[in-house]
């Protein structure tokens, strides 16, 4: 749905930021993609949590829609998992618990918003460990939706195979669907076994 660029924010002392651009996927997808991108902007601009990147700005010009966010310098959990696979090691249970608690806190924050928000894509690729602090950050809210919106919208299957609960794959995600995705991620961290979809 988009491309992400590393940029300097001249308005904030040339600090680094991430700029997400909505890609042009053709005329028939234009309205759908635009609606998804605008929905992500609306979700992110009102969220304030230490483990969620802050939105600095969003705008539209001749080249499309853009979302400007804090840049999180570090590695995704997916990259860390690949490093462990190559070294034939796994995350310690202590690290998995510490990381899991951070994500649980984010999910609790989302699930207690009014209306409740579902992330719908918790997976290692959407968890970044900040290089300087080691702090975990939850990213990519492109599939996030309010539970209220989910109940009135056309039910479509979204998420990532292997990390999505069955009710989510059938177009009926719930609060527990995000918890399932986190559970799969934690299992992969301590076992080294990549989830598969049968």
Coordinates of C-alpha atoms in Angstrom, one line a residue:
X1 CA 0.0 0.0 0.0
X2 CA 2.9 2.4 0.5
X3 CA 6.6 3.2 0.5
X4 CA 8.5 4.5 3.5
X5 CA 11.4 6.9 3.2
X6 CA 13.9 8.2 5.7
X7 CA 14.0 12.0 5.7
X8 CA 15.1 15.0 7.7
X9 CA 12.5 17.2 9.3
X10 CA 13.7 20.8 8.7
X11 CA 11.0 22.1 11.1
X12 CA 12.5 20.1 14.0
X13 CA 16.2 20.8 13.8
X14 CA 16.7 18.4 10.9
X15 CA 15.8 15.4 13.1
X16 CA 15.3 12.1 11.3
X17 CA 11.7 11.1 10.5
X18 CA 9.9 8.4 8.5
X19 CA 7.7 9.5 5.6
X20 CA 5.1 7.1 4.4
X21 CA 3.8 7.6 0.8
X22 CA 0.6 6.0 -0.5
X23 CA 1.4 4.2 -3.7
X24 CA -0.6 4.5 -6.8
X25 CA -2.1 1.1 -7.4
X26 CA -4.3 2.1 -10.3
X27 CA -7.6 3.9 -10.8
X28 CA -9.9 1.1 -9.5
X29 CA -7.9 0.8 -6.3
X30 CA -7.5 4.5 -5.8
X31 CA -10.5 5.2 -3.6
X32 CA -9.9 2.0 -1.5
X33 CA -6.2 2.7 -0.9
X34 CA -6.9 6.4 -0.2
X35 CA -9.6 5.5 2.4
X36 CA -7.2 3.0 4.1
X37 CA -4.4 5.6 4.2
X38 CA -6.6 8.3 5.5
X39 CA -7.9 5.9 8.1
X40 CA -4.4 5.2 9.3
X41 CA -3.7 8.9 9.6
X42 CA -6.8 9.4 11.6
X43 CA -5.9 6.5 14.0
X44 CA -2.3 7.5 14.5
X45 CA -2.8 11.3 15.0
X46 CA -4.8 10.7 18.1
X47 CA -2.6 8.0 19.7
X48 CA -0.1 8.9 22.4
X49 CA 1.9 6.0 23.9
X50 CA 5.6 5.6 24.5
X51 CA 5.7 2.4 22.3
X52 CA 3.8 3.9 19.4
X53 CA 5.6 6.3 16.9
X54 CA 4.2 9.9 17.1
X55 CA 2.7 11.4 13.9
X56 CA 4.3 14.7 13.1
X57 CA 2.3 15.7 10.1
X58 CA 0.3 14.5 7.1
X59 CA -0.4 16.1 3.8
X60 CA -1.3 15.7 0.2
X61 CA 0.4 17.1 -2.9
X62 CA 0.6 16.3 -6.6
X63 CA 2.5 13.1 -5.9
X64 CA 0.0 11.7 -3.4
X65 CA -0.7 11.4 0.3
X66 CA 2.2 11.5 2.9
X67 CA 2.4 10.6 6.6
X68 CA 5.3 12.0 8.6
X69 CA 6.2 10.0 11.7
X70 CA 9.0 9.6 14.3
X71 CA 11.8 7.5 12.9
X72 CA 12.6 4.5 15.0
X73 CA 16.2 3.5 14.4
X74 CA 16.7 -0.1 15.0
X75 CA 15.9 -3.7 13.9
X76 CA 12.6 -5.4 13.5
X77 CA 11.9 -8.4 15.6
X78 CA 11.7 -10.3 12.3
X79 CA 15.4 -9.4 11.6
X80 CA 16.3 -10.5 15.2
X81 CA 14.5 -13.8 14.7
X82 CA 16.5 -14.4 11.5
X83 CA 19.7 -13.7 13.3
X84 CA 18.8 -16.2 16.0
X85 CA 17.9 -18.8 13.3
X86 CA 21.3 -18.3 11.6
X87 CA 23.0 -18.7 15.0
X88 CA 20.7 -21.6 15.9
X89 CA 19.6 -19.8 19.1
X90 CA 16.3 -18.5 20.5
X91 CA 15.3 -15.5 22.5
X92 CA 15.5 -16.1 26.3
X93 CA 12.2 -16.5 28.1
X94 CA 13.0 -13.3 30.1
X95 CA 13.4 -11.3 26.9
X96 CA 10.2 -12.7 25.4
X97 CA 8.3 -11.8 28.6
X98 CA 9.7 -8.3 28.7
X99 CA 8.9 -7.7 25.0
X100 CA 5.5 -9.3 25.4
X101 CA 4.6 -6.9 28.3
X102 CA 5.4 -3.9 26.1
X103 CA 3.2 -5.1 23.3
X104 CA 0.4 -6.0 25.8
X105 CA 0.6 -2.5 27.2
X106 CA 0.1 -1.1 23.7
X107 CA -2.8 -3.5 23.0
X108 CA -4.4 -2.6 26.4
X109 CA -4.1 1.1 25.4
X110 CA -5.6 0.5 22.0
X111 CA -8.4 -1.8 23.3
X112 CA -9.4 0.8 26.0
X113 CA -9.8 3.7 23.5
X114 CA -13.2 5.0 22.8
X115 CA -14.1 3.4 20.5
X116 CA -11.9 0.4 21.0
X117 CA -9.1 0.0 18.4
X118 CA -7.8 -3.3 16.9
X119 CA -4.3 -3.4 15.5
X120 CA -5.0 -6.5 13.3
X121 CA -1.4 -7.0 12.3
X122 CA 0.8 -7.8 15.3
X123 CA 3.8 -9.8 14.0
X124 CA 7.6 -9.6 14.3
X125 CA 8.0 -7.4 11.2
X126 CA 5.8 -4.7 12.9
X127 CA 7.8 -4.6 16.2
X128 CA 11.0 -2.6 16.1
X129 CA 13.7 -2.5 18.8
X130 CA 15.2 0.9 19.1
X131 CA 19.0 0.7 18.7
X132 CA 20.0 3.1 21.5
X133 CA 17.5 2.1 24.2
X134 CA 16.5 -1.5 23.3
X135 CA 12.9 -0.3 23.7
X136 CA 10.3 -2.1 21.6
X137 CA 7.9 -0.1 19.4
X138 CA 4.8 -1.2 17.7
X139 CA 4.5 0.1 14.1
X140 CA 2.3 -0.1 11.0
X141 CA -1.2 0.8 11.8
X142 CA -2.4 0.5 8.2
X143 CA -4.8 -2.3 9.2
X144 CA -5.9 -0.8 12.5
X145 CA -9.7 -0.3 12.8
X146 CA -12.1 0.5 15.6
X147 CA -14.2 -2.4 16.8
X148 CA -17.2 -0.2 16.2
X149 CA -16.3 0.2 12.5
X150 CA -15.4 -3.5 12.2
X151 CA -19.0 -4.4 13.4
X152 CA -20.7 -2.2 10.7
X153 CA -18.3 -2.7 7.8
X154 CA -18.2 -5.3 5.1
X155 CA -16.3 -8.3 6.6
X156 CA -13.0 -8.8 4.8
X157 CA -10.0 -11.0 5.7
X158 CA -7.0 -8.9 6.6
X159 CA -3.8 -9.6 8.5
X160 CA -0.8 -11.9 8.0
X161 CA -1.3 -15.7 7.5
X162 CA 0.3 -17.6 10.4
X163 CA -0.2 -14.7 12.8
X164 CA -3.9 -14.1 12.4
X165 CA -6.6 -15.8 14.4
X166 CA -9.3 -17.8 12.6
X167 CA -12.0 -15.3 13.4
X168 CA -9.8 -12.6 11.8
X169 CA -9.2 -14.7 8.7
X170 CA -13.0 -15.0 8.3
X171 CA -13.5 -11.2 8.6
X172 CA -14.6 -11.1 12.3
X173 CA -11.6 -9.8 14.3
X174 CA -12.0 -9.2 18.0
X175 CA -9.9 -7.9 20.8
X176 CA -8.6 -11.4 21.5
X177 CA -7.4 -11.6 17.8
X178 CA -4.6 -9.1 18.6
X179 CA -3.7 -11.2 21.7
X180 CA -3.6 -14.4 19.5
X181 CA -1.2 -12.6 17.1
X182 CA 1.1 -11.6 20.1
X183 CA 0.9 -15.2 21.4
X184 CA 2.1 -16.6 18.1
X185 CA 4.9 -14.0 18.0
X186 CA 6.1 -15.0 21.5
X187 CA 5.9 -18.7 20.6
X188 CA 8.2 -18.0 17.6
X189 CA 10.6 -16.0 19.8
X190 CA 11.2 -18.8 22.3
X191 CA 10.8 -21.8 20.0
X192 CA 12.4 -20.5 16.8
X193 CA 9.5 -22.2 14.9
X194 CA 8.0 -19.9 12.2
X195 CA 4.2 -20.1 12.1
X196 CA 2.6 -21.7 9.0
X197 CA -0.8 -21.6 7.6
X198 CA -2.4 -24.9 6.6

